[in-house]
Coordinates of C-alpha atoms in Angstrom, one line a residue:
Chain O
X1309 CA -33.6 20.2 -60.9
X1310 CA -35.5 17.1 -59.8
X1311 CA -34.7 13.6 -59.6
X1312 CA -34.7 11.5 -62.6
X1313 CA -34.7 8.3 -60.7
X1314 CA -38.3 9.6 -59.1
X1315 CA -39.7 9.4 -62.8
X1316 CA -38.3 5.7 -63.2
X1317 CA -39.9 5.0 -59.9
X1318 CA -43.4 6.6 -61.2
X1319 CA -43.4 4.3 -64.3
X1320 CA -42.2 1.3 -62.5
X1321 CA -45.1 1.9 -60.3
X1322 CA -47.5 2.0 -63.3
X1323 CA -46.1 -1.2 -64.7
X1324 CA -45.7 -3.1 -61.4
X1325 CA -48.8 -1.9 -59.9
X1326 CA -51.3 -3.4 -62.3
X1327 CA -52.1 -7.0 -62.4
X1328 CA -51.7 -7.7 -65.9
X1329 CA -48.3 -7.3 -65.4
X1330 CA -48.2 -10.1 -62.5
X1331 CA -50.2 -12.4 -65.0
X1332 CA -47.5 -12.0 -67.6
X1333 CA -44.7 -12.6 -65.1
X1334 CA -47.1 -15.9 -63.8
X1335 CA -47.0 -17.1 -67.4
X1336 CA -43.2 -16.6 -68.0
X1337 CA -43.2 -19.3 -64.8
X1338 CA -46.1 -21.5 -65.5
X1339 CA -45.8 -22.2 -69.1
X1340 CA -42.2 -23.4 -69.4
X1341 CA -43.2 -25.2 -66.0
X1342 CA -46.4 -27.1 -67.8
X1343 CA -44.1 -27.7 -70.9
X1344 CA -41.5 -29.5 -68.8
X1345 CA -43.8 -31.6 -66.8
X1346 CA -45.3 -32.5 -70.0
X1347 CA -42.3 -33.5 -71.5
X1348 CA -41.1 -35.6 -68.1
X1349 CA -44.0 -37.8 -68.3
X1350 CA -44.8 -38.6 -71.8
X1351 CA -41.2 -39.2 -72.4
X1352 CA -39.4 -42.5 -71.0
X1353 CA -35.9 -41.7 -71.6
X1354 CA -35.0 -38.6 -70.0
X1355 CA -33.3 -36.0 -71.9
X1356 CA -30.1 -34.4 -71.1
X1357 CA -30.1 -31.0 -69.1
X1358 CA -28.7 -28.9 -71.6
X1359 CA -30.8 -30.4 -74.2
X1360 CA -34.1 -29.7 -72.4
X1361 CA -32.7 -26.1 -71.5
X1362 CA -32.4 -25.4 -75.0
X1363 CA -36.1 -26.7 -75.9
X1364 CA -37.3 -24.8 -73.3
X1365 CA -35.7 -21.7 -74.6
X1366 CA -38.3 -21.6 -77.5
X1367 CA -41.1 -20.4 -75.0
X1368 CA -38.6 -17.5 -75.0
X1369 CA -41.1 -16.1 -77.7
X1370 CA -43.4 -15.4 -74.9
X1371 CA -41.3 -13.1 -72.8
X1372 CA -40.4 -10.9 -76.2
X1373 CA -44.7 -11.1 -76.8
X1374 CA -45.1 -9.6 -73.1
X1375 CA -42.1 -7.1 -73.6
X1376 CA -43.3 -5.6 -76.9
X1377 CA -47.1 -5.3 -75.0
X1378 CA -45.4 -3.2 -72.1
X1379 CA -43.5 -1.3 -74.8
X1380 CA -46.4 -0.6 -76.8
X1381 CA -48.7 0.3 -74.1
X1382 CA -46.5 2.5 -72.2
X1383 CA -46.7 5.8 -74.1
X1384 CA -50.2 5.1 -75.8
X1385 CA -51.8 4.0 -72.5
X1386 CA -51.3 7.8 -71.4
X1387 CA -53.2 9.1 -74.0
X1388 CA -55.9 6.4 -73.9
X1389 CA -56.5 7.3 -70.2
X1390 CA -56.0 11.0 -70.7
X1391 CA -53.4 11.0 -67.8
X1392 CA -51.1 12.6 -70.3
X1393 CA -52.4 15.8 -69.7
X1394 CA -51.7 15.7 -66.0
X1395 CA -48.1 13.9 -66.6
X1396 CA -46.8 16.7 -69.3
X1397 CA -47.8 19.6 -67.2
X1398 CA -45.4 18.7 -64.5
X1399 CA -41.7 21.0 -64.6
X1400 CA -40.2 18.0 -66.3
X1401 CA -39.2 18.4 -70.1
X1402 CA -40.9 15.9 -72.2
X1403 CA -37.8 13.8 -73.6
X1404 CA -37.1 13.1 -70.0
X1405 CA -40.3 11.8 -69.3
X1406 CA -39.9 9.4 -72.4
X1407 CA -36.7 8.7 -71.3
X1408 CA -38.1 7.3 -68.0
X1409 CA -40.7 5.3 -70.0
X1410 CA -37.8 3.7 -72.4
X1411 CA -35.8 2.9 -69.7
X1412 CA -38.8 1.2 -67.3
X1413 CA -39.4 -0.6 -70.4
X1414 CA -36.1 -2.1 -70.9
X1415 CA -36.1 -2.7 -67.1
X1416 CA -39.0 -4.9 -67.6
X1417 CA -37.6 -6.7 -70.3
X1418 CA -34.4 -7.6 -68.0
X1419 CA -36.4 -9.1 -65.1
X1420 CA -38.6 -11.0 -67.1
X1421 CA -35.6 -12.5 -69.3
X1422 CA -33.8 -13.0 -66.2
X1423 CA -37.2 -14.6 -64.5
X1424 CA -37.4 -16.8 -68.1
X1425 CA -33.6 -18.3 -67.3
X1426 CA -33.6 -18.8 -64.0
X1427 CA -36.9 -21.0 -64.4
X1428 CA -35.6 -22.8 -67.5
X1429 CA -32.3 -23.4 -65.4
X1430 CA -34.2 -24.8 -62.5
X1431 CA -36.6 -27.0 -64.3
X1432 CA -34.0 -28.5 -66.7
X1433 CA -31.5 -29.5 -64.1
X1434 CA -34.1 -30.3 -61.5
X1435 CA -36.2 -32.7 -63.8
X1436 CA -34.1 -34.0 -66.3
X1437 CA -30.6 -36.1 -65.8
X1438 CA -30.3 -37.8 -69.0
X1439 CA -27.4 -38.0 -71.8
X1440 CA -27.1 -34.7 -73.9
X1441 CA -27.1 -35.7 -77.4
X1442 CA -27.0 -32.3 -78.6
X1443 CA -23.6 -31.2 -80.2
X1444 CA -22.1 -27.6 -80.1
X1445 CA -19.8 -26.0 -82.6
X1446 CA -15.8 -26.0 -81.7
X1447 CA -14.8 -23.5 -79.3
X1448 CA -18.2 -23.5 -77.2
X1449 CA -19.2 -25.6 -74.1
X1450 CA -23.0 -26.1 -73.5
X1451 CA -23.2 -23.5 -71.3
X1452 CA -21.4 -20.4 -73.3
X1453 CA -23.7 -21.6 -76.3
X1454 CA -26.8 -21.3 -74.4
X1455 CA -25.5 -18.1 -72.8
X1456 CA -24.8 -16.7 -76.5
X1457 CA -28.0 -17.8 -78.0
X1458 CA -29.7 -16.0 -75.1
X1459 CA -28.1 -12.8 -75.5
X1460 CA -28.9 -12.5 -79.1
X1461 CA -32.4 -13.6 -78.6
X1462 CA -32.5 -10.7 -75.7
X1463 CA -31.1 -8.3 -78.7
X1464 CA -33.9 -9.4 -80.9
X1465 CA -36.3 -8.7 -78.2
X1466 CA -35.2 -5.3 -77.6
X1467 CA -35.3 -4.3 -81.4
X1468 CA -38.6 -5.4 -81.5
X1469 CA -39.4 -3.5 -78.0
X1470 CA -38.0 -0.2 -79.7
X1471 CA -40.7 -0.6 -82.9
X1472 CA -43.2 -1.1 -80.2
X1473 CA -42.1 2.1 -78.2
X1474 CA -42.0 4.0 -81.6
X1475 CA -45.5 2.4 -82.7
X1476 CA -46.9 3.7 -79.1
X1477 CA -45.6 7.3 -79.3
X1478 CA -46.6 7.4 -83.3
X1479 CA -50.4 6.1 -82.7
X1480 CA -51.1 7.0 -79.4
X1481 CA -53.5 3.8 -79.0
X1482 CA -52.7 1.0 -77.0
X1483 CA -54.8 -1.2 -79.6
X1484 CA -53.0 -0.4 -82.6
X1485 CA -49.6 -0.1 -81.2
X1486 CA -49.7 -3.8 -79.6
X1487 CA -51.4 -5.1 -82.3
X1488 CA -48.7 -4.1 -84.9
X1489 CA -46.0 -4.9 -82.5
X1490 CA -47.3 -8.5 -82.0
X1491 CA -47.9 -8.8 -86.0
X1492 CA -44.4 -7.7 -86.9
X1493 CA -43.0 -10.2 -83.9
X1494 CA -44.8 -13.0 -86.0
X1495 CA -44.4 -11.8 -89.4
X1496 CA -40.9 -10.9 -89.2
X1497 CA -39.9 -14.7 -90.0
X1498 CA -41.8 -14.5 -93.2
X1499 CA -39.9 -11.6 -94.2
X1500 CA -36.7 -13.1 -93.5
X1501 CA -37.5 -16.2 -95.1
X1502 CA -38.5 -14.2 -98.4
X1503 CA -35.9 -11.9 -98.4
X1504 CA -33.2 -13.7 -99.1
X1505 CA -29.7 -11.7 -99.4
X1506 CA -28.0 -14.3 -101.9
X1507 CA -31.1 -13.4 -104.4
X1508 CA -31.6 -9.8 -103.9
X1509 CA -28.5 -7.9 -102.9
X1510 CA -30.6 -5.2 -100.9
X1511 CA -32.0 -7.5 -98.9
X1512 CA -28.9 -7.3 -96.2
X1513 CA -29.9 -4.0 -95.4
X1514 CA -33.5 -5.0 -94.2
X1515 CA -34.0 -5.1 -90.6
X1516 CA -35.4 -8.5 -90.4
X1517 CA -32.5 -9.9 -92.2
X1518 CA -30.2 -8.8 -89.5
X1519 CA -32.3 -9.5 -86.2
X1520 CA -31.2 -12.8 -85.9
X1521 CA -27.5 -12.4 -84.7
X1522 CA -27.2 -16.4 -84.0
X1523 CA -26.5 -16.9 -87.5
X1524 CA -23.2 -16.2 -87.1
X1525 CA -22.8 -18.8 -84.1
X1526 CA -22.2 -21.5 -87.2
X1527 CA -19.2 -19.3 -89.1
X1528 CA -19.8 -16.4 -92.0
X1529 CA -23.3 -15.3 -92.9
X1530 CA -24.9 -15.1 -96.1
X1531 CA -23.9 -12.9 -99.1
X1532 CA -20.7 -11.6 -97.0
X1533 CA -22.8 -10.4 -94.0
X1534 CA -20.9 -10.3 -90.9
X1535 CA -21.7 -9.9 -87.3
X1536 CA -20.0 -6.6 -87.4
X1537 CA -22.2 -5.3 -90.4
X1538 CA -25.6 -6.6 -88.6
X1539 CA -25.0 -4.9 -85.6
X1540 CA -24.1 -1.9 -87.2
X1541 CA -27.4 -2.1 -89.1
X1542 CA -29.4 -3.2 -85.9
X1543 CA -27.9 0.1 -84.2
X1544 CA -28.6 2.4 -87.2
X1545 CA -32.5 1.1 -87.0
X1546 CA -32.8 1.4 -83.3
X1547 CA -31.4 4.9 -83.4
X1548 CA -33.8 5.9 -86.1
X1549 CA -36.6 4.7 -84.8
X1550 CA -35.7 6.1 -81.3
X1551 CA -35.1 9.4 -82.8
X1552 CA -38.6 9.4 -84.6
X1553 CA -40.1 8.6 -81.3
X1554 CA -38.4 11.1 -79.5
X1555 CA -39.1 14.1 -82.3
X1556 CA -43.0 13.1 -82.5
X1557 CA -43.7 13.0 -78.9
X1558 CA -41.4 16.3 -78.1
X1559 CA -43.2 18.2 -80.8
X1560 CA -46.6 16.8 -80.7
X1561 CA -49.5 18.9 -79.5
X1562 CA -51.6 17.2 -76.8
X1563 CA -55.4 18.1 -77.7
X1564 CA -58.6 16.1 -76.7
Chain G
X1154 CA -56.9 46.2 -60.6
X1155 CA -54.1 45.8 -58.4
X1156 CA -51.1 47.2 -59.2
X1157 CA -49.1 43.9 -58.2
X1158 CA -47.2 41.9 -60.8
X1159 CA -49.3 40.1 -63.0
X1160 CA -49.0 36.3 -62.5
X1161 CA -49.7 35.4 -66.3
X1162 CA -48.8 37.5 -68.9
X1163 CA -49.8 36.6 -72.5
X1164 CA -48.4 38.7 -75.1
X1165 CA -49.5 38.4 -78.8
X1166 CA -50.1 34.7 -78.3
X1167 CA -51.0 32.9 -81.5
X1168 CA -52.3 29.5 -82.2
X1169 CA -52.2 28.2 -85.8
X1170 CA -52.9 25.0 -86.9
X1171 CA -52.3 24.7 -90.7
X1172 CA -53.9 28.0 -92.4
X1173 CA -56.4 27.9 -89.6
X1174 CA -55.7 30.6 -86.7
X1175 CA -57.0 29.4 -83.6
X1176 CA -56.0 32.3 -81.0
X1177 CA -55.1 35.5 -82.9
X1178 CA -52.9 37.6 -80.8
X1179 CA -54.0 37.4 -77.5
X1180 CA -53.0 39.8 -74.9
X1181 CA -54.0 39.2 -71.4
X1182 CA -52.7 39.9 -67.7
X1183 CA -53.7 38.0 -65.0
X1184 CA -53.4 40.0 -61.7
X1185 CA -52.6 37.6 -58.7
X1186 CA -54.9 36.8 -55.8
X1187 CA -58.0 36.6 -57.9
X1188 CA -60.5 34.0 -59.6
X1189 CA -60.0 34.9 -63.0
X1190 CA -62.6 33.7 -65.1
X1191 CA -62.0 32.6 -68.9
X1192 CA -65.6 32.7 -70.9
X1193 CA -66.4 32.0 -74.2
X1194 CA -68.8 29.9 -76.5
X1195 CA -67.6 26.4 -77.8
X1196 CA -64.8 26.8 -80.1
X1197 CA -63.6 30.5 -79.3
X1198 CA -60.2 28.9 -78.2
X1199 CA -60.5 28.5 -74.2
X1200 CA -59.2 25.1 -74.2
X1201 CA -56.6 25.7 -76.7
X1202 CA -55.3 29.1 -74.7
X1203 CA -55.3 27.0 -71.7
X1204 CA -53.0 23.9 -73.0
X1205 CA -50.8 26.5 -74.4
X1206 CA -50.3 28.2 -71.0
X1207 CA -49.4 24.3 -69.5
X1208 CA -47.5 23.5 -72.2
X1209 CA -49.7 21.0 -73.8
X1210 CA -49.9 22.5 -77.0
X1211 CA -47.0 24.9 -78.6
X1212 CA -47.4 28.5 -79.2
X1213 CA -47.3 29.4 -82.5
X1214 CA -46.4 33.1 -82.2
X1215 CA -46.1 35.2 -79.1
X1216 CA -45.3 34.1 -75.6
X1217 CA -46.7 33.4 -72.2
X1218 CA -45.1 34.0 -68.9
X1219 CA -46.0 32.7 -65.9
X1220 CA -44.2 35.1 -63.3
X1221 CA -40.7 35.8 -64.8
X1222 CA -40.2 32.0 -66.4
X1223 CA -41.4 32.2 -70.0
X1224 CA -43.3 28.8 -71.0
X1225 CA -41.7 28.7 -74.4
X1226 CA -37.8 29.0 -72.9
X1227 CA -38.1 27.9 -69.3
X1228 CA -40.8 25.6 -69.5
X1229 CA -39.7 23.6 -66.1
X1230 CA -39.5 27.0 -64.3
X1231 CA -42.9 28.0 -65.4
X1232 CA -44.2 24.7 -64.4
X1233 CA -43.3 24.4 -61.4
X1234 CA -45.7 27.6 -60.3
X1235 CA -48.5 26.1 -62.3
X1236 CA -51.1 23.4 -60.7
X1237 CA -53.6 22.6 -63.4
X1238 CA -56.6 20.4 -64.2
X1239 CA -57.3 20.2 -67.9
X1240 CA -60.9 19.0 -69.0
X1241 CA -61.9 16.1 -66.8
X1242 CA -59.3 15.1 -64.2
X1243 CA -58.1 11.6 -65.3
X1244 CA -56.4 9.5 -63.2
X1245 CA -54.5 6.1 -62.9
X1246 CA -57.9 4.0 -62.2
X1247 CA -56.0 0.9 -61.0
X1248 CA -53.9 2.9 -58.4
X1249 CA -55.5 4.2 -55.2
X1250 CA -55.8 8.1 -54.7
X1251 CA -52.6 8.1 -52.6
X1252 CA -50.7 6.6 -55.1
X1253 CA -51.5 8.8 -57.9
X1254 CA -50.5 11.8 -55.8
X1255 CA -47.8 10.3 -54.8
X1256 CA -46.9 10.2 -58.5
X1257 CA -47.6 13.4 -59.2
X1258 CA -45.9 14.3 -56.1
X1259 CA -42.8 12.8 -56.9
X1260 CA -42.7 14.9 -60.0
X1261 CA -42.2 18.3 -58.4
X1262 CA -39.4 18.7 -56.0
X1263 CA -40.2 19.7 -52.3
X1264 CA -43.6 17.6 -51.6
X1265 CA -43.4 15.8 -48.5
X1266 CA -45.9 13.1 -47.6
X1267 CA -47.2 15.6 -44.9
X1268 CA -48.3 18.2 -47.7
X1269 CA -50.0 15.1 -49.4
X1270 CA -52.0 14.4 -46.4
X1271 CA -52.6 17.9 -45.9
X1272 CA -54.1 18.1 -49.6
X1273 CA -56.2 15.3 -49.2
X1274 CA -57.5 16.8 -46.0
X1275 CA -58.3 19.9 -47.8
X1276 CA -60.4 18.4 -50.7
X1277 CA -62.0 16.4 -47.9
X1278 CA -60.9 12.7 -49.3
X1279 CA -59.4 11.2 -46.1
X1280 CA -61.5 8.4 -45.7
X1281 CA -61.0 6.9 -49.2
X1282 CA -57.8 8.2 -50.4
X1283 CA -56.3 4.3 -49.7
X1284 CA -58.9 3.3 -52.2
X1285 CA -58.4 2.5 -55.8
X1286 CA -59.9 5.5 -57.9
X1287 CA -62.0 3.0 -60.1
X1288 CA -64.5 3.1 -57.0
X1289 CA -64.3 6.6 -57.0
X1290 CA -67.4 8.6 -58.1
X1291 CA -66.9 11.6 -60.5
X1292 CA -67.3 14.2 -57.6
X1293 CA -64.7 12.1 -55.9
X1294 CA -62.2 12.1 -58.7
X1295 CA -62.7 15.9 -59.2
X1296 CA -61.7 16.1 -55.5
X1297 CA -58.3 14.1 -56.4
X1298 CA -58.0 16.4 -59.5
X1299 CA -57.8 19.5 -57.3
X1300 CA -55.7 17.5 -54.6
X1301 CA -52.8 17.0 -57.2
X1302 CA -53.1 20.5 -58.7
X1303 CA -52.3 22.2 -55.5
X1304 CA -50.2 19.7 -54.0
X1305 CA -47.3 22.2 -54.9
X1306 CA -48.5 25.0 -53.5
X1307 CA -48.9 26.6 -57.1
X1308 CA -49.0 30.6 -57.4
X1309 CA -51.5 30.1 -60.5
X1310 CA -54.3 27.3 -60.6
X1311 CA -55.5 26.6 -63.8
X1312 CA -58.8 24.5 -64.2
X1313 CA -60.6 23.8 -67.5
X1314 CA -64.5 23.8 -67.4
X1315 CA -64.1 22.2 -63.7
X1316 CA -67.9 22.3 -63.1
X1317 CA -68.1 19.6 -66.0
X1318 CA -70.2 16.5 -64.7
X1319 CA -70.3 17.9 -61.1
X1320 CA -73.8 17.9 -58.9
X1321 CA -75.0 21.0 -57.6
X1322 CA -73.4 20.5 -54.3
X1323 CA -70.1 19.6 -55.8
X1324 CA -70.0 22.8 -58.0
X1325 CA -70.7 24.8 -54.8
X1326 CA -68.1 23.3 -52.9
X1327 CA -65.6 23.9 -55.9
X1328 CA -66.8 27.2 -55.7
X1329 CA -66.3 27.7 -52.1
X1330 CA -62.9 26.1 -52.2
X1331 CA -61.6 28.2 -55.2
X1332 CA -62.7 31.6 -53.7
X1333 CA -60.8 30.6 -50.3
X1334 CA -58.0 29.5 -52.1
X1335 CA -57.8 33.0 -53.8
X1336 CA -58.9 35.1 -51.5
X1337 CA -57.3 33.5 -48.2
X1338 CA -54.0 31.9 -49.6
X1339 CA -53.4 34.6 -52.4
X1340 CA -53.7 31.8 -55.1
X1341 CA -54.3 33.4 -58.3
X1342 CA -57.1 30.8 -60.4
X1343 CA -57.7 31.1 -63.8
X1344 CA -60.7 29.4 -64.6
X1345 CA -62.5 28.6 -68.1
X1346 CA -65.9 27.8 -68.9
X1347 CA -69.3 28.3 -70.9
X1348 CA -71.4 28.1 -67.9
X1349 CA -72.2 32.0 -67.8
X1350 CA -74.5 31.8 -64.1
X1351 CA -71.5 29.5 -62.6
X1352 CA -68.8 32.3 -63.7
X1353 CA -70.6 34.7 -62.2
X1354 CA -70.7 33.3 -58.8
X1355 CA -67.1 32.1 -58.9
X1356 CA -64.9 35.0 -60.7
X1357 CA -63.9 38.4 -59.5
X1358 CA -63.1 39.2 -63.1
X1359 CA -64.0 37.4 -66.3
X1360 CA -61.9 37.7 -69.9
X1361 CA -64.1 37.2 -73.0
X1362 CA -63.0 35.7 -75.8
X1363 CA -64.6 35.0 -79.2
X1364 CA -63.2 33.4 -82.2
X1365 CA -59.8 33.4 -80.7
X1366 CA -59.8 37.0 -79.7
X1367 CA -60.1 38.7 -76.8
X1368 CA -63.4 40.8 -76.5
X1369 CA -63.5 42.3 -72.8
X1370 CA -62.2 41.9 -69.6
X1371 CA -65.0 42.8 -67.0
X1372 CA -64.5 43.2 -63.2
X1373 CA -67.7 41.6 -61.6
X1374 CA -67.0 42.4 -58.3
X1375 CA -66.2 46.2 -58.5
X1376 CA -69.2 47.1 -60.7
X1377 CA -71.5 45.7 -58.4
X1378 CA -70.7 47.9 -55.4
X1379 CA -70.1 51.5 -56.3
X1380 CA -71.8 53.8 -59.0
X1381 CA -75.4 54.3 -60.3
X1382 CA -77.4 51.4 -61.4
X1383 CA -80.5 51.4 -63.7
X1384 CA -83.5 51.5 -61.0
X1385 CA -87.1 50.8 -62.1
X1386 CA -89.6 52.9 -59.9
X1387 CA -93.2 51.4 -60.7
X1388 CA -95.7 54.3 -60.6
X1389 CA -99.1 55.2 -61.1
X1390 CA -98.3 58.3 -63.2
X1391 CA -95.1 57.4 -65.2
X1392 CA -95.4 60.7 -67.1
X1393 CA -95.3 63.1 -64.2
X1394 CA -92.8 60.8 -62.5
X1395 CA -90.6 61.2 -65.3
X1396 CA -90.7 65.4 -65.1
X1397 CA -90.5 65.5 -61.4
X1398 CA -87.2 63.3 -61.7
X1399 CA -85.9 65.3 -64.8
X1400 CA -84.3 62.2 -66.6
X1401 CA -84.9 58.6 -67.2
X1402 CA -87.3 56.5 -69.5
X1403 CA -90.6 55.4 -69.1
X1404 CA -91.5 51.5 -69.8
X1405 CA -95.0 51.1 -69.3
X1406 CA -96.0 52.3 -65.8
X1407 CA -92.5 52.1 -64.8
X1408 CA -89.9 54.9 -64.7
X1409 CA -86.4 53.7 -65.3
X1410 CA -83.7 56.2 -64.2
X1411 CA -79.5 55.5 -63.5
X1412 CA -79.4 56.4 -59.8
X1413 CA -77.1 55.5 -56.9
X1414 CA -78.3 54.2 -53.3
X1415 CA -79.0 57.5 -51.8
X1416 CA -80.6 59.0 -54.9
X1417 CA -83.0 56.2 -55.0
X1418 CA -84.1 57.3 -51.4
X1419 CA -84.2 60.7 -52.4
X1420 CA -85.7 60.3 -55.5
X1421 CA -89.0 58.0 -54.0
X1422 CA -89.5 60.9 -51.3
X1423 CA -89.7 63.3 -53.8
X1424 CA -92.1 61.1 -55.8
X1425 CA -94.2 60.7 -52.6
X1426 CA -94.6 64.3 -51.9
X1427 CA -95.3 65.0 -55.4
X1428 CA -98.4 63.0 -55.1
X1429 CA -97.3 60.0 -56.8
X1430 CA -97.9 56.4 -55.8
X1431 CA -94.9 54.3 -56.2
X1432 CA -95.7 50.5 -56.2
X1433 CA -92.2 49.2 -56.2
X1434 CA -88.5 49.9 -56.8
X1435 CA -86.3 47.3 -58.3
X1436 CA -82.4 47.5 -58.9
X1437 CA -82.1 46.4 -62.9
X1438 CA -79.3 44.0 -62.8
X1439 CA -78.0 43.0 -66.3
X1440 CA -76.4 39.5 -65.6
X1441 CA -73.4 38.3 -67.1
X1442 CA -75.7 36.4 -69.5
X1443 CA -77.1 39.7 -71.1
X1444 CA -73.4 41.5 -71.0
X1445 CA -71.8 38.3 -72.4
X1446 CA -74.3 38.1 -75.4
X1447 CA -74.0 41.7 -75.8
X1448 CA -70.2 40.8 -76.6
X1449 CA -70.3 37.8 -78.6
X1450 CA -73.6 38.6 -80.5
X1451 CA -76.7 36.9 -80.0
X1452 CA -77.2 33.2 -81.4
X1453 CA -76.6 32.3 -85.0
X1454 CA -72.9 32.8 -85.0
X1455 CA -71.1 30.5 -86.7
X1456 CA -68.4 28.2 -85.2
X1457 CA -65.2 29.8 -85.0

């Protein structure tokens, strides 16, 4: 059988040969830089490098948005362009074509996360030399705390992206899937605030309540939730979303 | 028809969506090395059948074999033998023509860069292949579509409404090219259309389908050469001419008889010898259009 890596190469070509992708990567560099420069010129006392690092990390939201757009678009755009008809008549099972798209999306999320981290580090340590005032929980250094935060944020991004991926296969329309994904990205904080597991016992099984793993960094969670519980819940949700994507993509008749 | 193994065998192919039967127990064999037309009015199920052949739609009942490979159970094996354009050839507009071909070439084993260049030259796109597809005209996109379909030298080339949106020159080039592929390289070409005159020029054989059922398979080339054809003799005394000919029908001043080439000359000599003035002799070919309407019923039909 053919070489699966070539499928991945194809998907990458379709991501990185688009100007859009480079605009996104450019913004991932430019917006933190703009933010850092503004802080530098407007504040008289330099904050510490690690304090600045965690401030800039708030902009990681941007990476989540861009990665969601890539995932929400990656299947739907083929339907939108009509190229799906030429893509699915190759000697490849649909399951493998979908897998190549998922992996290409994950690769983009990794690249943009690493780029963001590098920019964050360089800006924080090149421009800011003040005294750090942030305090960290026991057992953490500034570095390990920041890295663990980042890891949880990446997990959060991946879950959103898997939802976007599912919407992309379900709706076959880039507009709807991108719109819905971004909506979920922003609205989930509201759900998280409303659905307090202390008040509603069932709320701890809701996806949004479990997405922020950093809630366990300061000790136990609400209503007896633990890190292990949340990871299990996330895994179950992700598997269900992927299963739906696969079943729908493999069964669907490509008409019109 | 040749005695060779058919390239495509459709066995009781049925497509149901909900309670609606779009294709009803279609049985069709496509012999190799021919341009095989698939003809039918809008909504007859041409596109549905083609989509089932290339795996874009599932087959409700029955099966389609491409060579020895079943589309249902050996999809990859079947697809390796097919090149196709389903409706318009949609390409990635932000990529160059070459990158588009590279994309599809990577998906089938054994396509070299040299083969890509060869296919590009074949469809006459060499000068523009490194430009973005968004700058291409419809005709150029159609050529690129043909290039991607022939990249892996498929045994079977499937084209769904390939002449849609092409100018007369483009249609002619495509027609010549398909004939060449079939008759010189032995590729089987399966082409669907509702444009009758176009199919008549392009195809060796046509299958006609109506409301999801196969109505007829007609050999266009064979029937045009051999056998008697209806011929009209325009004469001054049709009744006497009919008596002389011994058969035929009279239509105004014309005597219509079924004769072959030699008999035409013989009859003409007999008429002249019998003192009948012959003004014209015309072979009445019934166009594919007439035959098509005979088979599918003229107008007024409900969309299946």
